[in-house]
């Protein structure tokens, strides 16, 4: 079994981005600029955004975190997005999800200029992804693909089971695994999947990508020998031994799954660091596409 080290891979990619940014700046160009809009006080969202801002600093990007109280109106959030859309000194814009219940998050996502949508959530970018056109890809599935690529894990002709159908991970992941160049056979399963079928899919999968948010849901006994396991789950579970009071748990029972897997991602330190890194990669891409040279 080989551990897929997301921290190490993310570091390599961040250093590649940093070198590219440094070359642009040395030519007298401004640095790429990412803006994150954060609404409310959700602890996990605050942590994610702070990781994103720190990563920007590391690679030499400018970053701005616009924070709003949970009571902010949808209209005010739309105005903030609009202002970022119109600011030529901003290349990438993300609105951290989830948004408070009174805000229509789809309306907010659809208000982001597709060229600045470095999360790859806008229907225009999702549509391009489905059609195999160049576009900004959603950071988490993009990070998973990058891990498979950098670990030389073959995907062509492989059966890939994707658990979870979220718009952020499961749905785009299932599309991306079937794209030309990846050439896997994606199967997407979720809470409505027949449980007998689920057992068969798990036993068939050469690559298993799990993004359901149920700690330890997948056990080694259900898996095929030699499976590649990608665990996207990061649930906060109370843990008195930790300073923060919680630890992060994946959707896969690591100990039993690693007995069957040829490759496996740990939680934390697997997919998580890649999400932030691919967001940086998208921001650099949006900067280069922005015709500011
Ligand atoms: N919430 C959970 N994951 C993500 C993500 O990738 N981007 C944004 N904007 N919000 C999230």
PDB file of N, CA and C in Angstrom, residues 26-74:
ATOM      1  N   UNK A  26       8.583  39.948 -11.665  1.00  0.00           N
ATOM      2  CA  UNK A  26       9.889  40.471 -12.079  1.00  0.00           C
ATOM      3  C   UNK A  26       9.806  41.205 -13.415  1.00  0.00           C
ATOM      4  N   UNK A  27       8.827  40.812 -14.234  1.00  0.00           N
ATOM      5  CA  UNK A  27       8.621  41.519 -15.522  1.00  0.00           C
ATOM      6  C   UNK A  27       7.861  42.823 -15.319  1.00  0.00           C
ATOM      7  N   UNK A  28       7.499  43.132 -14.074  1.00  0.00           N
ATOM      8  CA  UNK A  28       6.805  44.385 -13.779  1.00  0.00           C
ATOM      9  C   UNK A  28       5.294  44.266 -13.757  1.00  0.00           C
ATOM     10  N   UNK A  29       4.776  43.033 -13.863  1.00  0.00           N
ATOM     11  CA  UNK A  29       3.312  42.855 -13.836  1.00  0.00           C
ATOM     12  C   UNK A  29       2.822  42.769 -12.398  1.00  0.00           C
ATOM     13  N   UNK A  30       1.566  43.101 -12.202  1.00  0.00           N
ATOM     14  CA  UNK A  30       1.008  42.963 -10.857  1.00  0.00           C
ATOM     15  C   UNK A  30       0.795  41.484 -10.550  1.00  0.00           C
ATOM     16  N   UNK A  31       0.722  41.177  -9.237  1.00  0.00           N
ATOM     17  CA  UNK A  31       0.504  39.784  -8.828  1.00  0.00           C
ATOM     18  C   UNK A  31      -0.963  39.405  -9.031  1.00  0.00           C
ATOM     19  N   UNK A  32      -1.265  38.107  -9.215  1.00  0.00           N
ATOM     20  CA  UNK A  32      -2.660  37.663  -9.255  1.00  0.00           C
ATOM     21  C   UNK A  32      -3.356  37.998  -7.926  1.00  0.00           C
ATOM     22  N   UNK A  33      -4.661  38.224  -7.994  1.00  0.00           N
ATOM     23  CA  UNK A  33      -5.419  38.658  -6.806  1.00  0.00           C
ATOM     24  C   UNK A  33      -6.683  37.803  -6.659  1.00  0.00           C
ATOM     25  N   UNK A  34      -6.778  37.129  -5.509  1.00  0.00           N
ATOM     26  CA  UNK A  34      -7.963  36.302  -5.194  1.00  0.00           C
ATOM     27  C   UNK A  34      -8.772  36.976  -4.086  1.00  0.00           C
ATOM     28  N   UNK A  35     -10.081  37.054  -4.286  1.00  0.00           N
ATOM     29  CA  UNK A  35     -10.977  37.566  -3.244  1.00  0.00           C
ATOM     30  C   UNK A  35     -11.882  36.439  -2.767  1.00  0.00           C
ATOM     31  N   UNK A  36     -11.999  36.314  -1.444  1.00  0.00           N
ATOM     32  CA  UNK A  36     -12.938  35.338  -0.859  1.00  0.00           C
ATOM     33  C   UNK A  36     -14.008  36.100  -0.101  1.00  0.00           C
ATOM     34  N   UNK A  37     -15.261  35.769  -0.389  1.00  0.00           N
ATOM     35  CA  UNK A  37     -16.383  36.348   0.352  1.00  0.00           C
ATOM     36  C   UNK A  37     -16.856  35.301   1.361  1.00  0.00           C
ATOM     37  N   UNK A  38     -16.856  35.707   2.621  1.00  0.00           N
ATOM     38  CA  UNK A  38     -17.254  34.788   3.697  1.00  0.00           C
ATOM     39  C   UNK A  38     -18.419  35.422   4.462  1.00  0.00           C
ATOM     40  N   UNK A  39     -19.536  34.722   4.512  1.00  0.00           N
ATOM     41  CA  UNK A  39     -20.724  35.253   5.187  1.00  0.00           C
ATOM     42  C   UNK A  39     -21.026  34.382   6.406  1.00  0.00           C
ATOM     43  N   UNK A  40     -21.070  35.004   7.583  1.00  0.00           N
ATOM     44  CA  UNK A  40     -21.408  34.250   8.791  1.00  0.00           C
ATOM     45  C   UNK A  40     -20.177  33.782   9.542  1.00  0.00           C
ATOM     46  N   UNK A  41     -20.411  33.006  10.592  1.00  0.00           N
ATOM     47  CA  UNK A  41     -19.322  32.644  11.519  1.00  0.00           C
ATOM     48  C   UNK A  41     -19.073  31.137  11.588  1.00  0.00           C
ATOM     49  N   UNK A  42     -19.420  30.404  10.540  1.00  0.00           N
ATOM     50  CA  UNK A  42     -19.191  28.960  10.548  1.00  0.00           C
ATOM     51  C   UNK A  42     -17.696  28.662  10.715  1.00  0.00           C
ATOM     52  N   UNK A  43     -17.350  27.877  11.763  1.00  0.00           N
ATOM     53  CA  UNK A  43     -15.938  27.646  12.102  1.00  0.00           C
ATOM     54  C   UNK A  43     -15.165  26.980  10.990  1.00  0.00           C
ATOM     55  N   UNK A  44     -15.762  25.954  10.365  1.00  0.00           N
ATOM     56  CA  UNK A  44     -15.055  25.232   9.299  1.00  0.00           C
ATOM     57  C   UNK A  44     -14.802  26.169   8.125  1.00  0.00           C
ATOM     58  N   UNK A  45     -15.812  26.966   7.765  1.00  0.00           N
ATOM     59  CA  UNK A  45     -15.649  27.897   6.629  1.00  0.00           C
ATOM     60  C   UNK A  45     -14.557  28.918   6.920  1.00  0.00           C
ATOM     61  N   UNK A  46     -14.528  29.412   8.166  1.00  0.00           N
ATOM     62  CA  UNK A  46     -13.485  30.383   8.536  1.00  0.00           C
ATOM     63  C   UNK A  46     -12.099  29.749   8.380  1.00  0.00           C
ATOM     64  N   UNK A  47     -11.986  28.489   8.810  1.00  0.00           N
ATOM     65  CA  UNK A  47     -10.696  27.791   8.698  1.00  0.00           C
ATOM     66  C   UNK A  47     -10.305  27.620   7.233  1.00  0.00           C
ATOM     67  N   UNK A  48     -11.267  27.177   6.400  1.00  0.00           N
ATOM     68  CA  UNK A  48     -10.964  26.973   4.975  1.00  0.00           C
ATOM     69  C   UNK A  48     -10.487  28.277   4.339  1.00  0.00           C
ATOM     70  N   UNK A  49     -11.213  29.363   4.626  1.00  0.00           N
ATOM     71  CA  UNK A  49     -10.859  30.640   3.995  1.00  0.00           C
ATOM     72  C   UNK A  49      -9.486  31.104   4.480  1.00  0.00           C
ATOM     73  N   UNK A  50      -9.213  30.900   5.768  1.00  0.00           N
ATOM     74  CA  UNK A  50      -7.908  31.338   6.259  1.00  0.00           C
ATOM     75  C   UNK A  50      -6.776  30.503   5.626  1.00  0.00           C
ATOM     76  N   UNK A  51      -7.024  29.203   5.376  1.00  0.00           N
ATOM     77  CA  UNK A  51      -6.025  28.390   4.658  1.00  0.00           C
ATOM     78  C   UNK A  51      -5.814  28.930   3.243  1.00  0.00           C
ATOM     79  N   UNK A  52      -6.905  29.328   2.610  1.00  0.00           N
ATOM     80  CA  UNK A  52      -6.815  29.840   1.231  1.00  0.00           C
ATOM     81  C   UNK A  52      -6.002  31.146   1.196  1.00  0.00           C
ATOM     82  N   UNK A  53      -6.256  32.016   2.179  1.00  0.00           N
ATOM     83  CA  UNK A  53      -5.537  33.303   2.228  1.00  0.00           C
ATOM     84  C   UNK A  53      -4.042  33.078   2.492  1.00  0.00           C
ATOM     85  N   UNK A  54      -3.744  32.143   3.404  1.00  0.00           N
ATOM     86  CA  UNK A  54      -2.329  31.842   3.721  1.00  0.00           C
ATOM     87  C   UNK A  54      -1.617  31.274   2.502  1.00  0.00           C
ATOM     88  N   UNK A  55      -2.314  30.414   1.773  1.00  0.00           N
ATOM     89  CA  UNK A  55      -1.714  29.802   0.581  1.00  0.00           C
ATOM     90  C   UNK A  55      -1.435  30.877  -0.470  1.00  0.00           C
ATOM     91  N   UNK A  56      -2.332  31.862  -0.581  1.00  0.00           N
ATOM     92  CA  UNK A  56      -2.119  32.978  -1.519  1.00  0.00           C
ATOM     93  C   UNK A  56      -0.824  33.700  -1.171  1.00  0.00           C
ATOM     94  N   UNK A  57      -0.666  33.964   0.102  1.00  0.00           N
ATOM     95  CA  UNK A  57       0.521  34.684   0.559  1.00  0.00           C
ATOM     96  C   UNK A  57       1.781  33.902   0.186  1.00  0.00           C
ATOM     97  N   UNK A  58       1.720  32.584   0.387  1.00  0.00           N
ATOM     98  CA  UNK A  58       2.896  31.738   0.120  1.00  0.00           C
ATOM     99  C   UNK A  58       3.343  31.835  -1.340  1.00  0.00           C
ATOM    100  N   UNK A  59       2.366  31.809  -2.260  1.00  0.00           N
ATOM    101  CA  UNK A  59       2.755  31.802  -3.683  1.00  0.00           C
ATOM    102  C   UNK A  59       2.954  33.205  -4.250  1.00  0.00           C
ATOM    103  N   UNK A  60       2.721  34.231  -3.425  1.00  0.00           N
ATOM    104  CA  UNK A  60       2.950  35.603  -3.890  1.00  0.00           C
ATOM    105  C   UNK A  60       1.725  36.269  -4.485  1.00  0.00           C
ATOM    106  N   UNK A  61       0.532  35.695  -4.259  1.00  0.00           N
ATOM    107  CA  UNK A  61      -0.706  36.334  -4.713  1.00  0.00           C
ATOM    108  C   UNK A  61      -1.090  37.426  -3.734  1.00  0.00           C
ATOM    109  N   UNK A  62      -1.862  38.394  -4.236  1.00  0.00           N
ATOM    110  CA  UNK A  62      -2.571  39.298  -3.346  1.00  0.00           C
ATOM    111  C   UNK A  62      -3.883  38.589  -2.984  1.00  0.00           C
ATOM    112  N   UNK A  63      -4.330  38.755  -1.743  1.00  0.00           N
ATOM    113  CA  UNK A  63      -5.605  38.130  -1.377  1.00  0.00           C
ATOM    114  C   UNK A  63      -6.402  39.080  -0.501  1.00  0.00           C
ATOM    115  N   UNK A  64      -7.722  39.016  -0.639  1.00  0.00           N
ATOM    116  CA  UNK A  64      -8.615  39.838   0.172  1.00  0.00           C
ATOM    117  C   UNK A  64      -9.742  38.957   0.679  1.00  0.00           C
ATOM    118  N   UNK A  65      -9.983  39.047   1.981  1.00  0.00           N
ATOM    119  CA  UNK A  65     -11.097  38.297   2.568  1.00  0.00           C
ATOM    120  C   UNK A  65     -12.191  39.296   2.947  1.00  0.00           C
ATOM    121  N   UNK A  66     -13.305  39.254   2.232  1.00  0.00           N
ATOM    122  CA  UNK A  66     -14.430  40.132   2.548  1.00  0.00           C
ATOM    123  C   UNK A  66     -15.381  39.359   3.455  1.00  0.00           C
ATOM    124  N   UNK A  67     -15.496  39.801   4.713  1.00  0.00           N
ATOM    125  CA  UNK A  67     -16.369  39.059   5.638  1.00  0.00           C
ATOM    126  C   UNK A  67     -17.632  39.865   5.926  1.00  0.00           C
ATOM    127  N   UNK A  68     -18.729  39.144   6.022  1.00  0.00           N
ATOM    128  CA  UNK A  68     -20.036  39.756   6.276  1.00  0.00           C
ATOM    129  C   UNK A  68     -20.722  38.987   7.398  1.00  0.00           C
ATOM    130  N   UNK A  69     -21.530  39.693   8.219  1.00  0.00           N
ATOM    131  CA  UNK A  69     -22.283  38.968   9.252  1.00  0.00           C
ATOM    132  C   UNK A  69     -23.341  38.052   8.627  1.00  0.00           C
ATOM    133  N   UNK A  70     -23.762  37.035   9.391  1.00  0.00           N
ATOM    134  CA  UNK A  70     -24.728  36.045   8.886  1.00  0.00           C
ATOM    135  C   UNK A  70     -26.048  36.686   8.479  1.00  0.00           C
ATOM    136  N   UNK A  71     -26.344  37.865   9.039  1.00  0.00           N
ATOM    137  CA  UNK A  71     -27.626  38.532   8.759  1.00  0.00           C
ATOM    138  C   UNK A  71     -27.610  39.331   7.448  1.00  0.00           C
ATOM    139  N   UNK A  72     -26.467  39.349   6.752  1.00  0.00           N
ATOM    140  CA  UNK A  72     -26.356  40.153   5.520  1.00  0.00           C
ATOM    141  C   UNK A  72     -27.404  39.726   4.488  1.00  0.00           C
ATOM    142  N   UNK A  73     -28.006  40.705   3.826  1.00  0.00           N
ATOM    143  CA  UNK A  73     -29.051  40.386   2.848  1.00  0.00           C
ATOM    144  C   UNK A  73     -28.432  39.826   1.565  1.00  0.00           C
ATOM    145  N   UNK A  74     -29.243  39.083   0.846  1.00  0.00           N
ATOM    146  CA  UNK A  74     -28.814  38.535  -0.450  1.00  0.00           C
ATOM    147  C   UNK A  74     -28.376  39.673  -1.378  1.00  0.00           C
TER     148      UNK A  74
END
